[in-house]
Coordinates of C-alpha atoms in Angstrom, one line a residue:
M1 CA 32.8 13.7 97.5
S2 CA 34.8 11.7 94.9
D3 CA 38.1 13.0 93.6
D4 CA 36.4 13.3 90.1
M5 CA 33.8 15.6 91.4
A6 CA 36.3 17.6 93.4
N7 CA 38.4 18.2 90.3
A8 CA 35.4 19.1 88.1
P9 CA 35.7 22.9 88.6
D10 CA 39.5 22.8 88.0
Q11 CA 38.9 20.7 84.8
A12 CA 36.2 23.1 83.6
L13 CA 38.5 26.1 84.2
A14 CA 41.3 24.3 82.3
V15 CA 39.0 23.7 79.3
R16 CA 37.9 27.4 79.2
Q17 CA 41.5 28.5 79.4
A18 CA 42.5 26.2 76.6
L19 CA 39.8 27.7 74.4
L20 CA 41.4 31.2 74.8
P21 CA 44.3 31.9 72.4
D22 CA 47.5 32.7 74.1
Q23 CA 48.6 35.7 72.0
G24 CA 49.2 38.3 74.7
A25 CA 45.8 40.0 74.5
G26 CA 45.0 40.3 78.2
P27 CA 41.6 41.2 79.8
D28 CA 42.3 44.9 79.5
T29 CA 42.9 44.7 75.7
V30 CA 39.8 42.4 75.2
A31 CA 37.6 44.8 77.3
K32 CA 38.8 47.7 75.1
F33 CA 38.0 45.6 72.0
F34 CA 34.4 45.1 73.3
R35 CA 34.0 48.8 74.3
A36 CA 34.2 49.6 70.6
L37 CA 30.9 47.7 70.2
G38 CA 29.4 49.5 73.3
D39 CA 28.1 52.3 71.2
P40 CA 24.8 51.6 69.3
T41 CA 25.9 53.7 66.4
R42 CA 29.2 51.9 66.0
L43 CA 27.4 48.6 66.2
R44 CA 24.8 49.7 63.5
L45 CA 27.7 50.7 61.3
L46 CA 29.5 47.5 61.8
E47 CA 26.3 45.5 61.0
F48 CA 25.8 47.6 57.9
L49 CA 29.3 46.7 56.7
L50 CA 29.0 43.0 57.3
H51 CA 27.6 42.2 53.9
A52 CA 29.2 44.7 51.6
E53 CA 31.7 47.6 51.4
H54 CA 30.2 51.0 51.7
T55 CA 31.2 54.7 51.3
V56 CA 31.1 57.1 54.2
T57 CA 28.1 58.8 52.4
E58 CA 26.2 55.5 52.4
C59 CA 27.1 55.0 56.1
V60 CA 25.8 58.5 56.8
E61 CA 22.5 57.8 55.1
H62 CA 22.2 54.5 56.9
V63 CA 22.6 55.8 60.5
G64 CA 21.3 59.3 59.9
L65 CA 24.1 61.2 61.6
S66 CA 26.5 63.9 60.4
Q67 CA 29.4 62.9 58.2
G68 CA 31.8 64.1 60.9
R69 CA 30.2 61.9 63.6
V70 CA 30.0 58.9 61.3
S71 CA 33.7 59.4 60.3
T72 CA 34.7 59.5 63.9
H73 CA 32.8 56.2 64.6
L74 CA 34.3 54.6 61.5
A75 CA 37.8 55.7 62.6
C76 CA 37.2 54.1 66.0
L77 CA 36.1 50.8 64.4
A78 CA 39.2 51.0 62.1
D79 CA 41.5 51.7 65.0
C80 CA 40.2 48.7 66.9
G81 CA 40.6 46.4 63.9
Y82 CA 36.9 45.9 63.1
V83 CA 36.8 47.6 59.7
A84 CA 39.3 48.5 57.0
A85 CA 39.2 51.4 54.6
R86 CA 40.5 51.7 51.0
R87 CA 40.7 54.9 49.1
E88 CA 39.6 55.3 45.5
G89 CA 40.1 58.9 44.5
R90 CA 38.4 61.1 47.0
R91 CA 36.2 58.4 48.3
A92 CA 36.8 56.0 51.2
Y93 CA 35.2 52.6 51.1
Y94 CA 34.8 50.7 54.4
R95 CA 34.5 47.0 54.9
V96 CA 34.7 44.5 57.7
A97 CA 38.3 43.7 58.2
D98 CA 38.0 40.1 59.4
P99 CA 35.2 37.6 58.6
R100 CA 35.2 36.5 62.3
V101 CA 33.5 39.8 63.1
A102 CA 30.3 38.5 61.5
D103 CA 30.4 35.5 63.8
L104 CA 31.0 37.8 66.8
V105 CA 28.0 40.0 65.9
V106 CA 25.7 37.1 65.3
L107 CA 26.7 35.5 68.6
A108 CA 26.2 38.8 70.4
H109 CA 22.7 39.2 69.0
A110 CA 21.8 35.6 70.0
L111 CA 23.2 36.0 73.5
A112 CA 21.5 39.4 74.0
A113 CA 18.2 37.9 72.8
D114 CA 18.5 35.0 75.2
N115 CA 19.3 37.4 78.0
R116 CA 16.9 40.2 77.1
A117 CA 15.0 40.3 80.4
A118 CA 18.2 40.3 82.5
L119 CA 19.8 43.0 80.3
A120 CA 16.6 45.2 80.6
C121 CA 16.8 45.0 84.4
C122 CA 20.6 45.5 84.6
D123 CA 21.4 48.9 86.1
R124 CA 25.1 48.3 86.6
I125 CA 25.9 49.0 83.0
D126 CA 24.4 52.3 81.9
A127 CA 24.3 52.7 78.2
H128 CA 24.6 56.5 78.5
H129 CA 27.8 56.6 80.6
H130 CA 31.0 55.1 79.3

C-alpha cells in the first residue's frame, strides 16, 4: 500500500474535524441540542415557525395539543436556542431564532428520506423512550 493510501483515513478525519467549529460545544452538548428535535411535536412546531412568527394560540391550533403542552414544548425549543419569543401585551410571539435552523431542518428531512428504509428497521432508537 502506498503512503498516500495509508494516510487517506487520517486525511479524511482531519477534513471532518476541520469542518467542525471549535467553540467548546462537545459531543454531549451537541447530542442535547439534537434531543430537542427528537420529539415529533417539537419538530412540527419548529417547522411551523420556520416561515413566520406565530402566537402560542396559533401553535396550539397547528399541533392540536393543549396550550400547556405546547407552551412546554416551545419553552424547550427556546431553552435550546431554536426559537425566540417576544411579548406584545399579553401575547407571546415565537419565531425561529437563527436562520441556520431552516438549513438544519431541510437537511434532516433529506437525510431521513434517503435513509427511510434503514430508519424504519432501526430498533435501537425507540421513538417512545427518551
